[in-house]
PDB file of C-alpha atoms in Angstrom:
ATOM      1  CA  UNK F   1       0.000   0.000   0.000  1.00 48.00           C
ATOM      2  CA  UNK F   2       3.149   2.074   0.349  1.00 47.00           C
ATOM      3  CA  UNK F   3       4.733   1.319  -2.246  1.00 49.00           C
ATOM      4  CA  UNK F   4       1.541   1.960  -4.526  1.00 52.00           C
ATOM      5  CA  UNK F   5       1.424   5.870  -2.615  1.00 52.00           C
ATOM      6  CA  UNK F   6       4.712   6.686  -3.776  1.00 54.00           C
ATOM      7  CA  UNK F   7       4.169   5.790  -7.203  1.00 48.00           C
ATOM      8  CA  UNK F   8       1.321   7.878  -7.132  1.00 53.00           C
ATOM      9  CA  UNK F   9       2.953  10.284  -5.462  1.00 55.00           C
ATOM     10  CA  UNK F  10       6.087  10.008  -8.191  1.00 53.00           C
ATOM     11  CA  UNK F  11       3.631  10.370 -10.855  1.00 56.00           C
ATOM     12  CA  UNK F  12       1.812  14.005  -9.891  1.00 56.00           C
ATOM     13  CA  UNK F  13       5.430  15.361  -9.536  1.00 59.00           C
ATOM     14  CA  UNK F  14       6.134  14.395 -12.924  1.00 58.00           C
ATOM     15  CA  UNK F  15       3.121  15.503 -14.661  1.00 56.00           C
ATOM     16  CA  UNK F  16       3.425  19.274 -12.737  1.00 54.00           C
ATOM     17  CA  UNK F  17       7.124  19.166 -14.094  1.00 54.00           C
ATOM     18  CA  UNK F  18       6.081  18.658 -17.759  1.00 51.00           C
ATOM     19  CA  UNK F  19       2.911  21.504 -17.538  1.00 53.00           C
ATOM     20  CA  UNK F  20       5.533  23.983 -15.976  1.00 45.00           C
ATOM     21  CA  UNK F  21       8.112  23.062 -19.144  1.00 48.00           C
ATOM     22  CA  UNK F  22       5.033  23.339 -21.898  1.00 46.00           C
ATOM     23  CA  UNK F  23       3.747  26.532 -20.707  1.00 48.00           C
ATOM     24  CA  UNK F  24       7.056  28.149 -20.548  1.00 45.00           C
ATOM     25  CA  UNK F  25       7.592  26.808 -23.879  1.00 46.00           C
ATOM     26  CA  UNK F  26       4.286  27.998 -24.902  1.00 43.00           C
ATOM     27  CA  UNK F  27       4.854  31.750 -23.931  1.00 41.00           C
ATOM     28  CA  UNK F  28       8.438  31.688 -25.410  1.00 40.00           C
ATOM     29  CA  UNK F  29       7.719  30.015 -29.133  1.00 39.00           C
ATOM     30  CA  UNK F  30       3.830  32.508 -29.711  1.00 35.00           C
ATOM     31  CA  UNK F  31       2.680  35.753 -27.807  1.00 39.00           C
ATOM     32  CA  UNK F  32      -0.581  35.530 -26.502  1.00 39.00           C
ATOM     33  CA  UNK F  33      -2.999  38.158 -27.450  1.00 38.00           C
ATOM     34  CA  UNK F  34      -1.700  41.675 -26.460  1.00 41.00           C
ATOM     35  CA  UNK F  35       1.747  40.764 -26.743  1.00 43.00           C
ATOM     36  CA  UNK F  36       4.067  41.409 -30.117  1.00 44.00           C
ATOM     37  CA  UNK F  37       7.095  39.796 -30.898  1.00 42.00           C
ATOM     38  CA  UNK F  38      10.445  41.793 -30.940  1.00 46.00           C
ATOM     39  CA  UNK F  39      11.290  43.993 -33.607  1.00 47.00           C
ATOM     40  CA  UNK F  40      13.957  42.192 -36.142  1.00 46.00           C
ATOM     41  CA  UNK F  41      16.342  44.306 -38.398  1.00 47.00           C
ATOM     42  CA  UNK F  42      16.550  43.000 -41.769  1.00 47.00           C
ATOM     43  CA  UNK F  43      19.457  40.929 -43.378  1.00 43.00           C
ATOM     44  CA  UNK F  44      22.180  43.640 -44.472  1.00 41.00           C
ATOM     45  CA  UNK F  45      22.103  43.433 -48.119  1.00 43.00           C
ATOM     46  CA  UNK F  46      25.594  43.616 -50.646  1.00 40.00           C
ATOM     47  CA  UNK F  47      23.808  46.267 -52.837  1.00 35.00           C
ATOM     48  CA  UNK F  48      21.009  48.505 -52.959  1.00 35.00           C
ATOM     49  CA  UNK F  49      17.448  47.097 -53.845  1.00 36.00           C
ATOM     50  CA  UNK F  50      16.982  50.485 -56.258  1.00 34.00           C
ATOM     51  CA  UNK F  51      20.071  52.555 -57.527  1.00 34.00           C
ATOM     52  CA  UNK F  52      18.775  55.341 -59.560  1.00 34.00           C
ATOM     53  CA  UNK F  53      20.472  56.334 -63.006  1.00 33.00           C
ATOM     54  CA  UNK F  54      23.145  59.013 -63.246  1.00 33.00           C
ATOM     55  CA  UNK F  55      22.120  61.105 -66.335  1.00 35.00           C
ATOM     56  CA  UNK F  56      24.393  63.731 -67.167  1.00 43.00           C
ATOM     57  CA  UNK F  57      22.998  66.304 -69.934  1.00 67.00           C
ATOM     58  CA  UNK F  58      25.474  67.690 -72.114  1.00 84.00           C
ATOM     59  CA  UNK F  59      24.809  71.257 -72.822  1.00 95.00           C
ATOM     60  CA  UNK F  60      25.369  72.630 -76.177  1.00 97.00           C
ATOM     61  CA  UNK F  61      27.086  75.559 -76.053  1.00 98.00           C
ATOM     62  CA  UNK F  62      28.411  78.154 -78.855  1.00 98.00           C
ATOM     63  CA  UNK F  63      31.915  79.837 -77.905  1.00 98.00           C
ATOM     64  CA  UNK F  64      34.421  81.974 -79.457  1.00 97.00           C
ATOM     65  CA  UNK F  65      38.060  82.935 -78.950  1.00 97.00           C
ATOM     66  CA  UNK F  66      37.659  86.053 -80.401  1.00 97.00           C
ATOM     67  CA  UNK F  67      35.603  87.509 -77.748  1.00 97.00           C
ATOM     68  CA  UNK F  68      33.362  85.721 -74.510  1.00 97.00           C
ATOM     69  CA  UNK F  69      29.496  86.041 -74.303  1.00 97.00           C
ATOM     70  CA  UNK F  70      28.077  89.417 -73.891  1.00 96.00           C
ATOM     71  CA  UNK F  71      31.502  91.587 -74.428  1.00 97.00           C
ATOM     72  CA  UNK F  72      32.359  93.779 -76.986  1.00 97.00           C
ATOM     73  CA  UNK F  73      33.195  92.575 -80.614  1.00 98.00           C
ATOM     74  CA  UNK F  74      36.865  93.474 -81.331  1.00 97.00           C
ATOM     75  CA  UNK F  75      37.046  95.982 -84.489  1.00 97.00           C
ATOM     76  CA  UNK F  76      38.792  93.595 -86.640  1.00 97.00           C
ATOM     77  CA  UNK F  77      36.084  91.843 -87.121  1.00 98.00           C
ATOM     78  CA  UNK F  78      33.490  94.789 -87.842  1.00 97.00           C
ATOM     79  CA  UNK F  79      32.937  97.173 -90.831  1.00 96.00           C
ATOM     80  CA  UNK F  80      35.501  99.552 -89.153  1.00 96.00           C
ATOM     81  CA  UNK F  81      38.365  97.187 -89.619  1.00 97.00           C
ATOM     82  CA  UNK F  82      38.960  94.118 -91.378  1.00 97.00           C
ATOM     83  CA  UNK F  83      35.322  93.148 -91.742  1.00 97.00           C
ATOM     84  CA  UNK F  84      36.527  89.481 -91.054  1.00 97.00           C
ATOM     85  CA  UNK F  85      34.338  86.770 -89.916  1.00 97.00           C
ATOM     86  CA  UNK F  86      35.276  85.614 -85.655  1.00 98.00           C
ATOM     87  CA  UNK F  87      36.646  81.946 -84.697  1.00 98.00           C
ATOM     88  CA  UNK F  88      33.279  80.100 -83.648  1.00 98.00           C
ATOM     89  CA  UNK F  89      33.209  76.578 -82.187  1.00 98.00           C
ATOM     90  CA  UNK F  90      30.595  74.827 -80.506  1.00 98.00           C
ATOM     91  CA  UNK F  91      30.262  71.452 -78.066  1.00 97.00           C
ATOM     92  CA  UNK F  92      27.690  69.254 -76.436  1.00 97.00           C
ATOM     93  CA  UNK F  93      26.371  68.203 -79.556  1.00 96.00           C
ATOM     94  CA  UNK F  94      23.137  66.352 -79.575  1.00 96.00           C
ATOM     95  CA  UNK F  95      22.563  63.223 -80.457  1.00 95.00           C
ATOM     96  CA  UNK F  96      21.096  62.709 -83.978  1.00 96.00           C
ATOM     97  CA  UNK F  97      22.455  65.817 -85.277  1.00 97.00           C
ATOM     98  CA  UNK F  98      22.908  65.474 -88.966  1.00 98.00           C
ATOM     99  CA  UNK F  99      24.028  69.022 -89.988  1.00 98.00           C
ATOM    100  CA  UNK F 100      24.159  72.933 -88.117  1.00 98.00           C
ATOM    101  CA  UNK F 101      22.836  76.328 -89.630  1.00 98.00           C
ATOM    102  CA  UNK F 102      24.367  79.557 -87.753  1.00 98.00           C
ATOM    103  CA  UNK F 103      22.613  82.710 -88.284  1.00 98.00           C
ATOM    104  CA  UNK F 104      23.969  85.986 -86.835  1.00 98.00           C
ATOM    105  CA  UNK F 105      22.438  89.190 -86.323  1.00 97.00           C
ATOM    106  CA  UNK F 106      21.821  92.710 -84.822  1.00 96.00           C
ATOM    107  CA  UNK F 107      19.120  93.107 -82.932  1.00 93.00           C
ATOM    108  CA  UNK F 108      18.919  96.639 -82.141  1.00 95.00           C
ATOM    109  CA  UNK F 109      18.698  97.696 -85.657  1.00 94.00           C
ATOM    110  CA  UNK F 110      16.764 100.890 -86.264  1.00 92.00           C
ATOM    111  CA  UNK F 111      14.537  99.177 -88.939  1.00 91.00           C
ATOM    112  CA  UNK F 112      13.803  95.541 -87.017  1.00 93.00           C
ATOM    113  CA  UNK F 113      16.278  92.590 -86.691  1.00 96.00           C
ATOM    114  CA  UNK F 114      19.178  92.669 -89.287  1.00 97.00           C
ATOM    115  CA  UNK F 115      20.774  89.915 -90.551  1.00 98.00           C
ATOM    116  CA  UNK F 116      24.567  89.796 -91.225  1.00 98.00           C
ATOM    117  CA  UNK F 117      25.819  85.910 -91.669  1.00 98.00           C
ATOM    118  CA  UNK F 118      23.414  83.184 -92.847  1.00 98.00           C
ATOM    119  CA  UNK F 119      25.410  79.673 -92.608  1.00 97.00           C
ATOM    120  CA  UNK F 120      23.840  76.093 -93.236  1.00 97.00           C
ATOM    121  CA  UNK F 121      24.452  72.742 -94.069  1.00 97.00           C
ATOM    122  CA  UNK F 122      27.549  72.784 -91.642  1.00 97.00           C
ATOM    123  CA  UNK F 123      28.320  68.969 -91.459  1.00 97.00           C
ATOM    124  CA  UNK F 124      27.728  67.248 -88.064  1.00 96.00           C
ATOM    125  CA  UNK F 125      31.365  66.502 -87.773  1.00 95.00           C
ATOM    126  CA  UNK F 126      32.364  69.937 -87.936  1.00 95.00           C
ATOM    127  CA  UNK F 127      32.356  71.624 -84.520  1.00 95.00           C
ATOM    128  CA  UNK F 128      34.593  75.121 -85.337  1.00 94.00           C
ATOM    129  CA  UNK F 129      34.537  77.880 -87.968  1.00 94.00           C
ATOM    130  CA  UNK F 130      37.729  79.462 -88.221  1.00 94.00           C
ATOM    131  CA  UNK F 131      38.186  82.869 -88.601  1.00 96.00           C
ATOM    132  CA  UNK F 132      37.901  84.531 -91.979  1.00 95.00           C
ATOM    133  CA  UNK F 133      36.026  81.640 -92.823  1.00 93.00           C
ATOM    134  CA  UNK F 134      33.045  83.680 -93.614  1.00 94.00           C
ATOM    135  CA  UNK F 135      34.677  85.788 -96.525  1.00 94.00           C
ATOM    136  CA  UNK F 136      35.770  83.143 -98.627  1.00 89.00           C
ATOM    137  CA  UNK F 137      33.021  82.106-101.245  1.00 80.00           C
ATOM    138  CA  UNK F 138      32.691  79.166-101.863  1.00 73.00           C
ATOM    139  CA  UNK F 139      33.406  78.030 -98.417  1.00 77.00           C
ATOM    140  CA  UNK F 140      35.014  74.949 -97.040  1.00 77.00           C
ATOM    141  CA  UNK F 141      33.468  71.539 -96.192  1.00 82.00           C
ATOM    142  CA  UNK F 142      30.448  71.978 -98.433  1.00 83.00           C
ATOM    143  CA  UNK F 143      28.799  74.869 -96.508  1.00 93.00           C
ATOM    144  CA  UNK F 144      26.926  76.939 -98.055  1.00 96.00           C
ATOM    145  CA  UNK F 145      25.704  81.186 -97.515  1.00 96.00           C
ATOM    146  CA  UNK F 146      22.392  82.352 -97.463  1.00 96.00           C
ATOM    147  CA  UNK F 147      22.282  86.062 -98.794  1.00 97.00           C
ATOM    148  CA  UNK F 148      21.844  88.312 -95.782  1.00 97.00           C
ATOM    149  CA  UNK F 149      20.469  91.977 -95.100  1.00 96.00           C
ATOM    150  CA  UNK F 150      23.629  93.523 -97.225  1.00 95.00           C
ATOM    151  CA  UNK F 151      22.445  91.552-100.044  1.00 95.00           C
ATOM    152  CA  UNK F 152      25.943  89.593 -99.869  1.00 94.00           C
ATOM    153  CA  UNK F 153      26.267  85.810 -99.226  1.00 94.00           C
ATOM    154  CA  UNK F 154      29.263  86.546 -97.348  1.00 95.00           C
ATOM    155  CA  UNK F 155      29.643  87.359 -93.917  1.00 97.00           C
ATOM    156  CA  UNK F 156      28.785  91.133 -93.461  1.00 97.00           C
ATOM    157  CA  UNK F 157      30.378  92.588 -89.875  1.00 97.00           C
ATOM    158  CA  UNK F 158      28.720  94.542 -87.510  1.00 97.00           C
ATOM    159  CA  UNK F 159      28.741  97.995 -89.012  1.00 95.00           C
ATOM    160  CA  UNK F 160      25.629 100.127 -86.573  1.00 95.00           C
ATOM    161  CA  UNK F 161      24.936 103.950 -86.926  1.00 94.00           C
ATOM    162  CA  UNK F 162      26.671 105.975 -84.671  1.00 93.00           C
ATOM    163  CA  UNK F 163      25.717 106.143 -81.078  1.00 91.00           C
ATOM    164  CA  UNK F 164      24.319 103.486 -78.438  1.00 91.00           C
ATOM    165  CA  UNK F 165      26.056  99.972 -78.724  1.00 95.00           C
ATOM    166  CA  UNK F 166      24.368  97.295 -80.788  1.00 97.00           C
ATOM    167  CA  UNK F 167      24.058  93.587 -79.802  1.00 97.00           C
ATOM    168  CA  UNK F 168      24.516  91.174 -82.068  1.00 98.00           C
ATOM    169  CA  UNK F 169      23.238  87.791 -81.496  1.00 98.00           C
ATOM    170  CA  UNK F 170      24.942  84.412 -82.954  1.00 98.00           C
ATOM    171  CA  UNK F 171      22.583  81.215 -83.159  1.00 98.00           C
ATOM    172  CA  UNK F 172      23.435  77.869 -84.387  1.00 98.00           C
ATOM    173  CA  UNK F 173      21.256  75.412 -84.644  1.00 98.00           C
ATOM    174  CA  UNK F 174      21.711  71.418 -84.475  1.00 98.00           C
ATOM    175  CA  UNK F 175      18.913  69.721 -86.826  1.00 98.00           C
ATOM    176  CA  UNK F 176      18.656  66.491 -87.830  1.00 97.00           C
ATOM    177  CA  UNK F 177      18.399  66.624 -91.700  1.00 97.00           C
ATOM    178  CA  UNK F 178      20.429  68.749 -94.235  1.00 97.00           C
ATOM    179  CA  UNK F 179      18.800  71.581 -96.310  1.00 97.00           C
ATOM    180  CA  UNK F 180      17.590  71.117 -99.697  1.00 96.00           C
ATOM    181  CA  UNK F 181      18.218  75.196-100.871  1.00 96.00           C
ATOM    182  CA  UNK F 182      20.732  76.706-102.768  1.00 95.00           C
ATOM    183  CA  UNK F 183      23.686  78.894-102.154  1.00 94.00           C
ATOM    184  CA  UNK F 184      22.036  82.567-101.612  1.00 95.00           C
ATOM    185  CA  UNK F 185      18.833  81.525 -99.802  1.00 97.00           C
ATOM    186  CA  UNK F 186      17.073  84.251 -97.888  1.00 97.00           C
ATOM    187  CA  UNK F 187      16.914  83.739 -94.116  1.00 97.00           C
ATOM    188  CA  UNK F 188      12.981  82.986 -94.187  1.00 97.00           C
ATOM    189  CA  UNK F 189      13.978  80.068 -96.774  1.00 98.00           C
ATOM    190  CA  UNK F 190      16.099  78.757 -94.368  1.00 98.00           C
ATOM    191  CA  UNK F 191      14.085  79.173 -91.061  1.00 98.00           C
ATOM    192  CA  UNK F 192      11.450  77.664 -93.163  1.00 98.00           C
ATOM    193  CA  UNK F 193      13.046  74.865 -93.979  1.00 98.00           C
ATOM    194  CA  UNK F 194      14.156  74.240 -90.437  1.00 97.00           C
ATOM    195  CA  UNK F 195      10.936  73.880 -88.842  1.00 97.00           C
ATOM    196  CA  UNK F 196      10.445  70.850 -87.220  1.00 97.00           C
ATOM    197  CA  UNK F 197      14.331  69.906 -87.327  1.00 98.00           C
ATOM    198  CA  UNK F 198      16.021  71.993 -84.538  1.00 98.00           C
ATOM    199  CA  UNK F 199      17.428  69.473 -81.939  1.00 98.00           C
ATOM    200  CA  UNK F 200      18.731  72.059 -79.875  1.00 97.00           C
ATOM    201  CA  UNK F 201      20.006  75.478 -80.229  1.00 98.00           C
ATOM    202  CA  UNK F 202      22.660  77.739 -78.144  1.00 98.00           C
ATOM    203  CA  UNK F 203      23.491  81.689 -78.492  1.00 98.00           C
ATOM    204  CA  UNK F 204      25.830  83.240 -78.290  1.00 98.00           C
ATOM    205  CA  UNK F 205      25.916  87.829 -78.521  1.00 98.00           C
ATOM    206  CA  UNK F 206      28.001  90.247 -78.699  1.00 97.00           C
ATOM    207  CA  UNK F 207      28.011  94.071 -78.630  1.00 98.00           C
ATOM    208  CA  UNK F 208      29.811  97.065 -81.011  1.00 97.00           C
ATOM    209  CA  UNK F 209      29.366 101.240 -80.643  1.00 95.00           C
ATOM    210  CA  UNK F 210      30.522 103.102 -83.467  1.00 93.00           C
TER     211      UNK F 210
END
């Protein structure tokens, strides 16, 4: 009768010891209702999910080293001295450029815009105009000179009345097709046929005072 107590007695002891290790397990393993589980950081990663694209746009820019945007035009290069045409270069080009037009001109002319140098069908691997280039008919590389405000398909220097200072304005234009006109075309031929064409465009002006 003893013997059969302390088996009982064995047995309760062992069956407390297993609810105690379940419920602990229990609590440990699922939170009960009002209780969250720790906050985890993620797994560090070797690169970013999301790297955004560098794009770098080139500007295209017209330059000269005859004189810097928005300063005086040096003499040589007016109807007061040698009349010749400045060094012009330009970079950035744009992508799907096929040929350039430049068109220069004053635009504080006492009857409207007038227009000195009409240039087109510059080829896209050309990226300078040398100086004097604009006085030698028929020019270089298979350019070709609209006839400007003078009547001349030359280049025709700045050459204002006397008085205030005159700015004159120097355009080319990237397009992606060459012109179908003739040497001598009128600046409204050759806007004309630009429309629709320009890729992109830069300016670049300077001023003369007689």
């Amino acid at each position: 009768m003893r013997n059969i107590r302390s088996v009982i007695h064995c047995i309760i002891i062992i069956l407390a010891i297993c609810t105690v290790i379940c419920s602990c397990s229990s609590k440990s393993s699922f939170p009960t209702e009002g209780e969250t589980l720790p906050e985890t950081s993620p797994p560090p990663q070797d690169t970013p999910a999301h790297v955004e694209q560098d794009i770098t746009t080139v500007e295209f820019v017209l330059s000269s080293m005859s004189f810097n945007d928005g300063d005086a035009i040096p003499e040589r290069h007016t109807c007061t001295g040698e009349d010749l045409s400045p060094h012009l270069s330009w970079t950035g080009v744009p992508a799907n450029t096929v040929s350039f037009v430049l068109i220069v001109d004053d635009q504080d002319a006492p009857r409207g815009v007038f227009t000195h140098w009409i240039v087109f069908n510059i080829p896209s691997d050309i990226n300078e105009l040398s100086e004097g280039m604009g006085n030698i008919a028929p020019p270089a590389f298979g350019v070709l000179f609209g006839k400007n405000d003078m009547k001349k398909s030359l280049y025709g220097g700045p050459c204002p009345p006397p008085g205030s200072s005159h700015r004159y304005r120097f355009t080319i234009y990237a397009i992606d097709t060459t012109l179908g006109l003739a040497e001598g075309a009128s600046k409204q031929h050759v806007l004309d046929a630009m429309e629709g064409h320009v890729i992109r465009e830069s300016t670049l002006t300077g001023t003369f005072k007689r």
